[in-house]
Amino acid sequence: MVAKDGIDETSSTKDSFEMLIIGAGIAGINAAYRYQSKAPRGESYAVFEARDSLGGTWDLFRYPGIRSDSDIFTFSFEWNPWRRKGTLASGVEIKEYLMQSVQKHGIDAHIRYRHKVVSLDWNPKSRQWDVYTLVGGEKSPRVCHSRFVYLATGYYDYHEPLKANIPGIGDFEGKVIHPQFWPKNYDYSNQKMVVIGSGATAVTIVPSVTEQVEHVTMLQRSPTYIFPLAQFGTLSAIVFFLFPQSIAYALHRIGWILQTFIMIQACKAWPGLSRRYIRYESERLLPHEVPWNPHFNPRYNPWEQRLCAAKDGDIYTALRSGKASVVTDTIETITKRSIKLKSGAELDADIIVTATGLRLQFAGGIQVSVDGKVADYASAFLWKGTMLQDVPNLFFTIGFENAAWTLGCDCAAQLMVRMLQRMNSNNAKVAIPRIHGYENMVPKPLLSLMATYLQSVNQALPKGGTGVWAPRSNYVWDMLKTRYGDIETGMELS
């Protein structure tokens, strides 16, 4: 079926499936495993992937230093434990791990590459989805059918980044790069680089390019909390020394789940104390000429936005080298070869990297309709964070914003399996979330952190609410609800 990198250009979509999973990234691979392992109807499924390789984010993003910003022990799959010892994993390592995961469990045989789904329409007569797919670059879509569809498409636009309003950017005569589309093998040696942004991407790029560039500056309008995270901690080394590998990895996974939960609760309960501790860690590593205020003193409390992890404090190491700097200011305009700031300062630049965030998008831009009527994502609620209001047999996955993304994806996949099992035991063919009894609930955003690129969340993604419509917020509690909680309220079976 597959050629190099799994490309399959010849497969026909003139098929019918019990389950069609759209997307072969982390969410789609996890859903495929859960489905083939526990779903009542066996292995009648396929995974459609628009790109020519699996991995999603980990195949698309190629910027310097790309890595997980969560610990890899919880970011990896529960059913295929990570077998390396470092806390954070590189993008290359994650891609290799995903390839190994699908091959080990036979998922690769179900993946159809270069299958771009453009629209879905629920047919109430046949009680299945009509799936319109462009195959191998064809201009006219083919049609296949599936009783269930699982959207593992992520939450951002793969083709268009978030457009930041940067005055004069069109006048710049140097190279402008968005991290989402970093040029392959791009040579930035001995260049003056300015990275605009202060989030995880900027915090990763700056130390990764420091040795090669003439100088790199992280230009931020406002700072982010940055916390040094040891790649090989002492406690981790002791656990690996004392226990067999399988037990050591299980302990790491459990430990990181609990540690993350406790840290977030502590930040919310004692924001002042948490802020002082983060400041202590930052000032301990900063060079004397770089003050904590204003460059590392955010305007918000810890975990009102996501905390950025610095692997072994690498961004502080870069600043101490003298080849990296941080500037907190506002752009007045960009000239042919520099960035003028409102303070009157000016930054020379050969390369500008716009690490300003992602453009949110539901379902990968796929049009979803029910009997020809297009579903309005932004006005709909998500049932248990997984199924779209008034839309039959459709599952959606979104991860946690305050923990490893994979944990939230697994909640969705396991809930999908549990719903299929319930339908099977009730001889039901169709499951539709209905909002009866919750008409007056106050909408809540699915992603509640205050990051700039999340400000359009209510216009791009469905809403959360209360009860069975509440968004996920805590892995331990949400997994308990996934496995044992109420799956009858708000669900219509037929």
Coordinates of N, CA and C in Angstrom, one line a residue, residues 13-18 20 22 48 116-134 141-149 151 366-373 391-394:
T13 N -11.2 6.0 -2.7 CA -12.0 6.3 -1.6 C -13.4 5.8 -1.7
K14 N -13.6 4.9 -2.7 CA -14.9 4.3 -3.0 C -15.1 3.2 -2.0
D15 N -15.2 3.6 -0.7 CA -15.2 2.6 0.4 C -16.3 3.0 1.4
S16 N -16.6 2.1 2.2 CA -17.5 2.4 3.4 C -16.8 1.9 4.6
F17 N -16.9 2.7 5.7 CA -16.2 2.4 6.9 C -17.1 2.5 8.1
E18 N -16.8 1.8 9.2 CA -17.5 2.1 10.4 C -17.0 3.4 11.0
L20 N -14.1 6.7 10.3 CA -13.1 7.4 9.6 C -12.5 8.4 10.5
I22 N -9.9 11.5 10.8 CA -9.3 12.5 9.9 C -8.1 13.1 10.6
F48 N -7.5 9.1 7.3 CA -7.2 10.0 6.1 C -6.3 11.1 6.6
K116 N -7.1 14.5 1.4 CA -7.5 15.7 2.1 C -9.1 15.8 2.1
V117 N -9.7 15.7 3.2 CA -11.1 15.8 3.3 C -11.5 17.2 3.3
V118 N -12.4 17.6 2.4 CA -12.8 19.0 2.2 C -14.2 19.2 2.8
S119 N -15.1 18.2 2.8 CA -16.4 18.4 3.4 C -17.0 17.1 3.9
L120 N -17.9 17.2 4.8 CA -18.6 16.1 5.4 C -20.1 16.4 5.3
D121 N -21.0 15.5 4.9 CA -22.4 15.8 4.9 C -23.1 14.5 5.5
W122 N -23.8 14.7 6.6 CA -24.6 13.6 7.2 C -25.8 13.3 6.3
N123 N -26.0 12.1 5.9 CA -27.2 11.7 5.2 C -28.1 11.0 6.1
P124 N -29.3 11.6 6.4 CA -30.2 11.0 7.4 C -30.9 9.8 6.9
K125 N -30.9 9.6 5.6 CA -31.6 8.4 5.0 C -30.7 7.1 5.2
S126 N -29.4 7.3 4.8 CA -28.5 6.1 5.0 C -27.9 6.1 6.4
R127 N -28.1 7.2 7.1 CA -27.6 7.3 8.5 C -26.0 7.1 8.5
Q128 N -25.4 7.8 7.6 CA -23.9 7.8 7.6 C -23.4 9.1 7.0
W129 N -22.1 9.3 7.1 CA -21.5 10.5 6.5 C -21.1 10.2 5.1
D130 N -21.4 11.2 4.2 CA -20.8 11.3 2.9 C -19.5 12.1 3.0
V131 N -18.4 11.6 2.7 CA -17.1 12.2 2.9 C -16.5 12.6 1.6
Y132 N -16.3 13.8 1.4 CA -15.7 14.3 0.1 C -14.2 14.6 0.3
T133 N -13.4 13.9 -0.6 CA -12.0 13.9 -0.3 C -11.2 14.1 -1.6
L134 N -10.2 15.0 -1.6 CA -9.3 15.2 -2.7 C -8.1 14.2 -2.5
P141 N -13.3 16.1 -5.9 CA -13.3 15.2 -4.8 C -14.0 13.8 -5.1
R142 N -13.4 12.8 -4.4 CA -14.1 11.5 -4.5 C -15.0 11.4 -3.2
V143 N -15.9 10.5 -3.3 CA -16.9 10.3 -2.2 C -16.7 8.9 -1.5
C144 N -16.6 8.9 -0.2 CA -16.7 7.6 0.5 C -17.7 7.8 1.6
H145 N -18.0 6.8 2.4 CA -19.0 6.8 3.4 C -18.5 6.2 4.7
S146 N -19.0 6.8 5.8 CA -18.6 6.3 7.1 C -19.7 6.5 8.1
R147 N -20.0 5.5 9.0 CA -21.0 5.7 10.0 C -20.6 6.7 11.0
F148 N -19.3 6.7 11.4 CA -18.7 7.6 12.3 C -17.5 8.4 11.8
V149 N -17.4 9.6 12.2 CA -16.2 10.4 11.8 C -15.5 10.9 13.1
L151 N -12.7 13.6 14.2 CA -11.9 14.7 13.7 C -10.7 14.9 14.6
I366 N -12.5 21.9 7.4 CA -13.5 21.0 6.7 C -14.9 21.5 6.9
Q367 N -15.7 21.6 5.9 CA -17.1 22.0 6.0 C -17.9 20.8 6.5
V368 N -18.6 21.0 7.6 CA -19.5 19.9 8.1 C -20.9 20.4 8.0
S369 N -21.7 19.5 7.4 CA -23.1 19.8 7.2 C -24.0 18.6 7.6
V370 N -25.2 18.9 8.0 CA -26.2 17.8 8.3 C -27.3 17.9 7.3
D371 N -27.5 16.9 6.5 CA -28.5 17.0 5.4 C -28.5 18.3 4.6
G372 N -27.3 18.7 4.3 CA -27.1 19.8 3.4 C -27.0 21.2 4.2
K373 N -27.3 21.2 5.5 CA -27.3 22.4 6.2 C -25.9 22.5 6.9
V391 N -25.1 17.4 16.0 CA -24.4 16.8 14.8 C -24.3 15.3 15.1
P392 N -24.8 14.4 14.3 CA -24.8 13.0 14.6 C -23.4 12.3 14.4
N393 N -23.0 11.4 15.2 CA -21.9 10.4 15.0 C -20.6 11.1 14.6
L394 N -20.4 12.3 15.2 CA -19.1 13.0 15.0 C -18.4 13.3 16.3

